[in-house]
Coordinates of C-alpha atoms and ligand atoms in Angstrom, one line a residue:
X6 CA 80.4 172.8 50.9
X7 CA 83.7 173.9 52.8
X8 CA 84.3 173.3 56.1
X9 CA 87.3 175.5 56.4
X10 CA 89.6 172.6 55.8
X11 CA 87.5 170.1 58.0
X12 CA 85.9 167.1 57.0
X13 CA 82.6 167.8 55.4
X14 CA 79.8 167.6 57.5
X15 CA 77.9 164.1 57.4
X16 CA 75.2 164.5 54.5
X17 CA 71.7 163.0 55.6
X18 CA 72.9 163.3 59.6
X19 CA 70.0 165.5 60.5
X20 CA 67.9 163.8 58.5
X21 CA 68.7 160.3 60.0
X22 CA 68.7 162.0 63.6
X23 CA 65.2 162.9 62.9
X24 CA 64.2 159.1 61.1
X25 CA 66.0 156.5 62.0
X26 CA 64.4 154.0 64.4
X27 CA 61.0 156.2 64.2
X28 CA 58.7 154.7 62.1
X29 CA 55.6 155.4 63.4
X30 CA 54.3 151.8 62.0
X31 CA 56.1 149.9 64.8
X32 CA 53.3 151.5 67.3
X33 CA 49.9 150.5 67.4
X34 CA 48.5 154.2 67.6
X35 CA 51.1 155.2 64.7
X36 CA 52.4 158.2 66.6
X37 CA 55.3 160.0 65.0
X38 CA 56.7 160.9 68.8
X39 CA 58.0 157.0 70.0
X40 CA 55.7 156.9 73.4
X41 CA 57.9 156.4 76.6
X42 CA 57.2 152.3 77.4
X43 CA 57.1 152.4 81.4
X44 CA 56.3 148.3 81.6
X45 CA 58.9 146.0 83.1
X46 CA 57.0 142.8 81.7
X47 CA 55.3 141.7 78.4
X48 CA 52.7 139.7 77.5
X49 CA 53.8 136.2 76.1
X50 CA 51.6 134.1 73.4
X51 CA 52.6 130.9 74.9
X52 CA 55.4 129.9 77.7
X53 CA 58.7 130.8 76.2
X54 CA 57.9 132.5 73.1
X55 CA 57.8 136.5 73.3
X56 CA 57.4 138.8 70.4
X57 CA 60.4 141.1 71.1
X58 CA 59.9 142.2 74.4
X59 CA 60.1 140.2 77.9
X60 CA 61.4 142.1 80.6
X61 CA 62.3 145.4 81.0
X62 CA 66.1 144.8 81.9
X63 CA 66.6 142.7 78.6
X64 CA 64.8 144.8 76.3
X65 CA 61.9 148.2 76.1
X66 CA 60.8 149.8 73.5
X67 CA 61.9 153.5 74.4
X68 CA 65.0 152.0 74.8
X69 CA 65.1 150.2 71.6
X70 CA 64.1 152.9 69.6
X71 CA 66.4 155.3 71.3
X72 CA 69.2 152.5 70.6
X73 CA 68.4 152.2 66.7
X74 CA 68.9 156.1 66.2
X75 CA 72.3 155.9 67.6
X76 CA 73.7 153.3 65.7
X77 CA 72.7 155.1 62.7
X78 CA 74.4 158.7 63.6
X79 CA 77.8 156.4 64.3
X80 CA 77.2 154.4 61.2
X81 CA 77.6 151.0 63.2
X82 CA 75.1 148.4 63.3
X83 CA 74.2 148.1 67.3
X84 CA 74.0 150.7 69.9
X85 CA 73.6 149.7 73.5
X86 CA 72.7 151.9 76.4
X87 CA 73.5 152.3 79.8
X88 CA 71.7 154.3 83.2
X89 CA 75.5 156.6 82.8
X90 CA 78.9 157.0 80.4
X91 CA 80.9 155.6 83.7
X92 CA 78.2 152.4 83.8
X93 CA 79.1 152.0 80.1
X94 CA 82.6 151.9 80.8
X95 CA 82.5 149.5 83.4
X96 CA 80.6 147.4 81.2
X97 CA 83.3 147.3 78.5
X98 CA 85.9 146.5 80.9
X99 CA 84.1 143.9 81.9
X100 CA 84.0 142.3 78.0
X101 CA 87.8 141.6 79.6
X102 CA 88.9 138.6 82.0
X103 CA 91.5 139.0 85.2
X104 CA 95.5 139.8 84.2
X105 CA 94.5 141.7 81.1
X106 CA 95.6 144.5 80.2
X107 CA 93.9 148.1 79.2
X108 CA 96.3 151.0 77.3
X109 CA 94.4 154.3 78.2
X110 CA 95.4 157.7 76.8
X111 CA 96.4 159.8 79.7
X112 CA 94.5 162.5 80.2
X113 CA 90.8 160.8 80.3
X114 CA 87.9 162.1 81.9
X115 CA 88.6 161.9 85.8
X116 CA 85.9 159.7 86.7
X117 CA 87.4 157.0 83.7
X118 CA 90.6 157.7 85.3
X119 CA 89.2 156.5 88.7
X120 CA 87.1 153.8 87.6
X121 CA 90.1 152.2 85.7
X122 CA 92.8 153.1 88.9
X123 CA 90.6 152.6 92.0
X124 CA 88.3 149.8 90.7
X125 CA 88.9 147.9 87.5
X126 CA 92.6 147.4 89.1
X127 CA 91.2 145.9 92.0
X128 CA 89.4 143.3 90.2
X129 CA 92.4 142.3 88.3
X130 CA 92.5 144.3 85.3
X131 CA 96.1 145.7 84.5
X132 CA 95.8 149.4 83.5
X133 CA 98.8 152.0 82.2
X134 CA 98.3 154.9 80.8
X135 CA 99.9 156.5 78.1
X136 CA 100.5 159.9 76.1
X137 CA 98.4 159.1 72.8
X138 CA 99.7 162.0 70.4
X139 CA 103.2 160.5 70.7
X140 CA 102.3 157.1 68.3
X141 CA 105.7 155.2 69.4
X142 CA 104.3 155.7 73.4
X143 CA 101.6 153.5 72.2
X144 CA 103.4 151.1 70.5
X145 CA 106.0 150.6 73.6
X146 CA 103.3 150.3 76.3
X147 CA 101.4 147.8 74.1
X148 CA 101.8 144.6 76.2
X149 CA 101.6 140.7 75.9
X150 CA 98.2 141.0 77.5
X151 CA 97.1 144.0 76.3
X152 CA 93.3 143.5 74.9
X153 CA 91.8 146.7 75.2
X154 CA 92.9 150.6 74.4
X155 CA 91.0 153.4 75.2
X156 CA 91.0 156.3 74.1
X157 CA 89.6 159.8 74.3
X158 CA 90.0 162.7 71.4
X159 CA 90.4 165.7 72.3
X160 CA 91.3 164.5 75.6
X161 CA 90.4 166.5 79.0
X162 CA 90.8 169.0 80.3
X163 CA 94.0 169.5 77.8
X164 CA 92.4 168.9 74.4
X165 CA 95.1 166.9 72.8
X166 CA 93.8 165.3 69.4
X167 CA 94.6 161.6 68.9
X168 CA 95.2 159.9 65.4
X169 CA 92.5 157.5 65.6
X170 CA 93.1 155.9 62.4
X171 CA 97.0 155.8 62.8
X172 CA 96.3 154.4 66.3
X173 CA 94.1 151.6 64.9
X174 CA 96.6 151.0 62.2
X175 CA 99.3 150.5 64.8
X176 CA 97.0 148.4 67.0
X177 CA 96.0 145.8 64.5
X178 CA 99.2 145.4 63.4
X179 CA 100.1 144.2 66.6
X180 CA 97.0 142.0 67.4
X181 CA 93.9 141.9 65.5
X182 CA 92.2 141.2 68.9
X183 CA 92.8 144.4 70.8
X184 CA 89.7 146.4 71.1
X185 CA 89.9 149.9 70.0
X186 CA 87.4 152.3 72.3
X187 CA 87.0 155.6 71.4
X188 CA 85.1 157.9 74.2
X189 CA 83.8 160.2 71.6
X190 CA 81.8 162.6 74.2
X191 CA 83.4 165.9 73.5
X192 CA 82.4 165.9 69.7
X193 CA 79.5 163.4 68.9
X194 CA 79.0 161.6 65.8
X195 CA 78.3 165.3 63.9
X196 CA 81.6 165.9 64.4
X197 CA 83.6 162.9 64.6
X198 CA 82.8 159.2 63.4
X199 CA 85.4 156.8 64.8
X200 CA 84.1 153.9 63.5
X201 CA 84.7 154.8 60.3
X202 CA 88.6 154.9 61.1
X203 CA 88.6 151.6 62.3
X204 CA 87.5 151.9 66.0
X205 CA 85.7 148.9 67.0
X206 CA 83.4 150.4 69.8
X207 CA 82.4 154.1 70.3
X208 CA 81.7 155.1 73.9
X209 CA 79.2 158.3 74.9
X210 CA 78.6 159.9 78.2
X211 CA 74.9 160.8 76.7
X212 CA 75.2 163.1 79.8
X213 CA 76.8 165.6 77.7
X214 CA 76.2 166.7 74.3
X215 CA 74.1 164.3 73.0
X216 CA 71.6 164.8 75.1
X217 CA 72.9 168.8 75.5
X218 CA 70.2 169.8 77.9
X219 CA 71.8 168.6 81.4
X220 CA 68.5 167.1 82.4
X221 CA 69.8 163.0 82.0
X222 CA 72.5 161.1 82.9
X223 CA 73.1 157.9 80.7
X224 CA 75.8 156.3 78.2
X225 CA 76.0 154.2 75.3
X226 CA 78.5 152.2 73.1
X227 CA 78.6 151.5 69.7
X228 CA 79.8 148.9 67.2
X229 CA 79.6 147.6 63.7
X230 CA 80.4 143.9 64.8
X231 CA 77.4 141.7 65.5
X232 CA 79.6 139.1 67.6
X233 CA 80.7 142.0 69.9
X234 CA 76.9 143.2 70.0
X235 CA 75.8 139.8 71.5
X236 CA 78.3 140.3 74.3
X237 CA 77.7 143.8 75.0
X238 CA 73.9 142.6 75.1
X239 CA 74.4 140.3 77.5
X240 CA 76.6 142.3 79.8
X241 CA 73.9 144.9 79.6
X242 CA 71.7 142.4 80.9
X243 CA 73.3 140.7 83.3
X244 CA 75.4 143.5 84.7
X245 CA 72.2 145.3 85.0
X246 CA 72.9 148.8 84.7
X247 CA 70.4 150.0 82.1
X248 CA 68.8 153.4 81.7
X249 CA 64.9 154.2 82.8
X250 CA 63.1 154.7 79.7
X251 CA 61.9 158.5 80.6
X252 CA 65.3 159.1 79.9
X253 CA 65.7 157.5 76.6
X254 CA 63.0 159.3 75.6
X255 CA 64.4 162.6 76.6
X256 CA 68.0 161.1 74.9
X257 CA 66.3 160.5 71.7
X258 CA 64.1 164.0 71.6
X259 CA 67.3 165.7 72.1
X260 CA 69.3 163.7 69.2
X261 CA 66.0 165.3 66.9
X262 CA 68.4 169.0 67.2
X263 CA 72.2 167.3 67.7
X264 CA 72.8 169.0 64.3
X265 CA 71.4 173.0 65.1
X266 CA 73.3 172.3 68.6
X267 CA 76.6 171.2 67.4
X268 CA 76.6 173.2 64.3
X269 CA 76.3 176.8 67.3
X270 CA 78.7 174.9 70.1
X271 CA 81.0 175.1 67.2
X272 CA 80.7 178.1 65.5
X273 CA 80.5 180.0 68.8
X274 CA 83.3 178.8 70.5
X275 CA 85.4 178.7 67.8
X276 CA 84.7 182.7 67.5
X277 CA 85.7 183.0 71.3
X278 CA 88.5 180.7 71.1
X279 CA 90.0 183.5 69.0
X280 CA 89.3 186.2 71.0
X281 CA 90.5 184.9 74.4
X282 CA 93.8 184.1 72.0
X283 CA 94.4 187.9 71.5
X284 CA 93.5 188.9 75.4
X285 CA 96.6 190.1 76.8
X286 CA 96.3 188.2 80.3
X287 CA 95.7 184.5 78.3
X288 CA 98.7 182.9 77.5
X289 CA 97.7 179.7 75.7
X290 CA 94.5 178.6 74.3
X291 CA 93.6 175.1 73.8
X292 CA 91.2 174.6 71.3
X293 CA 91.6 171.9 68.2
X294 CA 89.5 174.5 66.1
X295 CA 92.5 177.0 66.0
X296 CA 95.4 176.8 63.2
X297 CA 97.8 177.2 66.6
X298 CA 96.8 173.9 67.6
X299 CA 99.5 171.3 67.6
X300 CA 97.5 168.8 65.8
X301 CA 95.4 171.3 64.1
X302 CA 96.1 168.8 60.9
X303 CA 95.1 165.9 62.6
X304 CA 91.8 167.3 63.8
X305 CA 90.8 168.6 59.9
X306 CA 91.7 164.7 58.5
X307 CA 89.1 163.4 61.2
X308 CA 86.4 165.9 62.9
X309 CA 83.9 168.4 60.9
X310 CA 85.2 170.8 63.5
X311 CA 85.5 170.8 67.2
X312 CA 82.5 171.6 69.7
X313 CA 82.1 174.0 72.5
X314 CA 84.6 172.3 75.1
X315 CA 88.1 173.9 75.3
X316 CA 90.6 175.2 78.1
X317 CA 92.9 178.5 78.5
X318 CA 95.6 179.3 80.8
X319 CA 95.9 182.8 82.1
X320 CA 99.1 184.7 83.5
X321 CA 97.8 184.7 87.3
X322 CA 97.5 182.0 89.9
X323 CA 94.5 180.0 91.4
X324 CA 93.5 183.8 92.9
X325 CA 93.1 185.1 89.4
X326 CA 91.6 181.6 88.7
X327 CA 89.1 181.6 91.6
X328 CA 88.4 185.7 91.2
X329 CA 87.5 185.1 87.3
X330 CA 85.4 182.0 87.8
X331 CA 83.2 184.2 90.9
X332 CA 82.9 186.9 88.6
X333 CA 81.3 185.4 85.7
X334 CA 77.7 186.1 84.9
X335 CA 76.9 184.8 82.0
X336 CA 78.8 181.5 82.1
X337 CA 77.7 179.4 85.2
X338 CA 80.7 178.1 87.5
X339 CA 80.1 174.2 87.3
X340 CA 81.2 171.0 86.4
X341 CA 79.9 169.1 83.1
X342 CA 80.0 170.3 79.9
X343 CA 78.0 169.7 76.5
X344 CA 74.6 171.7 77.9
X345 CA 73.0 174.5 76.2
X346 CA 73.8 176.6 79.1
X347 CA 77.9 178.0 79.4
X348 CA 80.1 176.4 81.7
X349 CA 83.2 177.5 83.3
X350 CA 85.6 175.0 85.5
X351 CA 88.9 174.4 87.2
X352 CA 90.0 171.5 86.6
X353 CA 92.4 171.2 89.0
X354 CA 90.0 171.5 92.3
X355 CA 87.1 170.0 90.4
X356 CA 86.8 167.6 87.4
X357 CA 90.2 166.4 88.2
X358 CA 91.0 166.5 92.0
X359 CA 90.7 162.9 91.3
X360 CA 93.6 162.5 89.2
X361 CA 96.8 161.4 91.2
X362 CA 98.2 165.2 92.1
X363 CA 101.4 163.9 90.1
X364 CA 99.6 163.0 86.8
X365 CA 97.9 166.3 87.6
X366 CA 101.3 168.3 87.3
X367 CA 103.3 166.2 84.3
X368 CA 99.8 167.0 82.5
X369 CA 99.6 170.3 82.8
X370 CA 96.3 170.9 84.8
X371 CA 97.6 174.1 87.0
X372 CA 95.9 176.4 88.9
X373 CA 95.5 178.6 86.0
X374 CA 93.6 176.5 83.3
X375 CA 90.4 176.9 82.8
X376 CA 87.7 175.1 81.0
X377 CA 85.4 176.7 79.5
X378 CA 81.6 174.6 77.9
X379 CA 80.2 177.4 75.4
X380 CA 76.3 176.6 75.2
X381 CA 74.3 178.0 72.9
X382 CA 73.6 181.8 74.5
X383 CA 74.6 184.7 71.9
X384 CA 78.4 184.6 71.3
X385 CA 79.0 188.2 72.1
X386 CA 77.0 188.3 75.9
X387 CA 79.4 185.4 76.6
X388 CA 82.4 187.0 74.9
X389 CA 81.2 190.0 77.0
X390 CA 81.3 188.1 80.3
X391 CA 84.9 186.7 79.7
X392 CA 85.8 190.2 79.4
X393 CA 84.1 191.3 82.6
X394 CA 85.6 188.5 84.7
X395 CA 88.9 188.8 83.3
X396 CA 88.9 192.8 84.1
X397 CA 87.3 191.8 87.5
X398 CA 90.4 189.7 88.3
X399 CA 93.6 191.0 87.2
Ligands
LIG405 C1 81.1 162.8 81.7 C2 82.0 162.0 81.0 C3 82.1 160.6 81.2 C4 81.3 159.9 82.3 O1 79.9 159.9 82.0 P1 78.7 160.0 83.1 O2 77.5 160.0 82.2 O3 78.9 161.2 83.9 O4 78.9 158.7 83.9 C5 83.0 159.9 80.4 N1 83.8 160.5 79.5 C6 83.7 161.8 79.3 C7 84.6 162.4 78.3 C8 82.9 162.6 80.0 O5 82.9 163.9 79.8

């Protein structure tokens, strides 16, 4: 099957989204829909011994379940979940020890940004950032102490596609005992599968598209090694930041249609991506889907395609900006991204005020981009909005 140049899309995904970690035999009543697990305690046969289950911090069976399916989509061997993406962050920063070093790629989601500047710092974790499509950056900003690099492809708000397998490559060449973290949010594992170029963990804000119906927040990572497993386990346990499990029942139900969500978020805002290119008032379009793209190659060697997230400038000011994002109808003027509904941002007064105003400005994020997170609504009403708004405001 061709994928327009793009890696083919994953054979069996829907099928494992739908299976894996669901056998109705693990539940007494058989049901084929895993039952949400509210206890906190379970019943032991004799002091000490439990069969799977002893408090609800350590381990549920919602959560369990929810954690199984997820490991399969990534093809790793453990997924562990947390109550949000930014609580699963912390936790992997906390797999490090005081005076070591994190590599981040520079334009991260805000909150990652902040967490890693404003907090991580504090407790003596060096962080630098770095411009990750520029491989020789990385290998210069690699330090003696360096034991963790994170990354995010496409990055936000500027959708700049990393190499993950050149960056890996690099990495371990260096020292086989730098962790590799890719925040895979903006494409899932139907799109992009970074364990399989060598990442060791895969991060998720579940918030977004996996869960795709902005009704939970919650986060996960993923590995293949069992060694890092154990101490993501226990950092899940005794950092204490796990997810309810209402909401890894919702997570789970919603990875049953990741595939029919991804396969529209893709096809739709690839088809607008393309209009907005030929608009006379939009001067660049940021999207990893279009042959324009500067690492439009990159993103065909490692993604099935790209999702619904992308940014635009436009040839006015924040006016124009604040004018076009008012005037929408369609689209609803928000943070977040990866819903069913349509999304439109600034990045600059919202998902990013956070971000030093000097990263801000060598980035790029100006009053005029926009991002846009195109749901799953008909293609042409929202093609139809962007063209009201944008008539509305110049
Ligand atoms: C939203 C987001 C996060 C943070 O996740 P929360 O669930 O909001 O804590 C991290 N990375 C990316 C790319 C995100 O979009």
């Amino acid at each position: 099957m061709d994928n327009q140049g793009f890696l083919k899309d994953k054979v069996g995904f829907a099928t494992i989204a739908i299976h894996a970690g669901q056998d109705p035999e693990k539940w007494n009543s058989a049901a084929v829909v895993p039952p949400i697990v509210t206890s906190t305690t379970f019943k032991q046969p004799a002091p000490a011994e439990h069969t799977g289950f002893e408090y609800g911090r350590s381990g549920n069976p919602s959560r369990n379940t929810l954690e199984e399916c997820l490991a399969a989509l990534d093809g790793g061997s453990h997924a562990v979940t947390f109550a949000s993406g930014l609580a699963t962050t912390n936790t992997l920063v906390a797999l490090l020890n005081k005076g070591d070093h994190v590599l981040s790629s520079d334009d991260v989601y805000g909150g990652t940004n902040r967490l890693f500047r404003n907090v991580s710092t504090r407790q003596g974790i060096e962080v630098s950032f770095t411009d990750f499509t520029d491989i020789n950056k990385v290998k210069n900003a690699i330090q003696d102490n360096t034991k963790m690099i994170w990354l995010e492809t496409p990055t936000n708000p500027l959708l700049k596609v990393v190499d993950i397998a050149a960056v890996v490559k690099l990495v371990k060449s260096i020292r086989g005992d730098i962790l590799v973290v890719v925040d895979n949010t903006f494409l899932t594992c139907y799109l992009q599968r970074p364990l399989e170029f060598g990442a060791d963990i895969v991060m998720y804000s579940l918030t977004k598209y996996m869960n795709g119906h902005s009704d939970v927040i919650m986060g996960a990572a993923i590995v293949k090694d069992s060694a890092l497993n154990d101490k993501l386990r226990f950092l899940q346990n005794a950092m204490g930041a796990v997810p309810s499990p209402f909401d890894c029942y919702l997570i789970n139900r919603s990875l049953k249609t990741l595939a029919l969500r991804m396969e529209r978020h893709r096809t739709s805002s690839l088809a607008i991506a393309k209009w907005l290119q030929k608009h006379p008032k939009i001067t660049e379009v940021m999207h990893p889907g279009l042959p324009t793209h500067p690492q439009y190659e990159i993103a065909k060697k490692q993604t099935s395609g790209h999702s619904g997230v992308f940014s635009f400038n436009h040839s006015g000011g924040l006016k124009e900006s604040r004018k076009f994002l008012m005037s929408l109808k369609v689209f609803t003027l928000a943070e977040s991204l990866g819903g069913y509904e349509s999304l439109a941002e600034l990045p600059l007064l919202m998902t990013h005020a956070s971000v030093p105003a000097e990263q801000r400005a060598e980035l790029g994020i100006t009053e005029s981009l926009v991002r846009l997170s195109v749901g799953l609504e008909d293609t042409e009403d929202l093609i139809e909005d962007l063209k009201q708004a944008l008539d509305a405001s110049f």
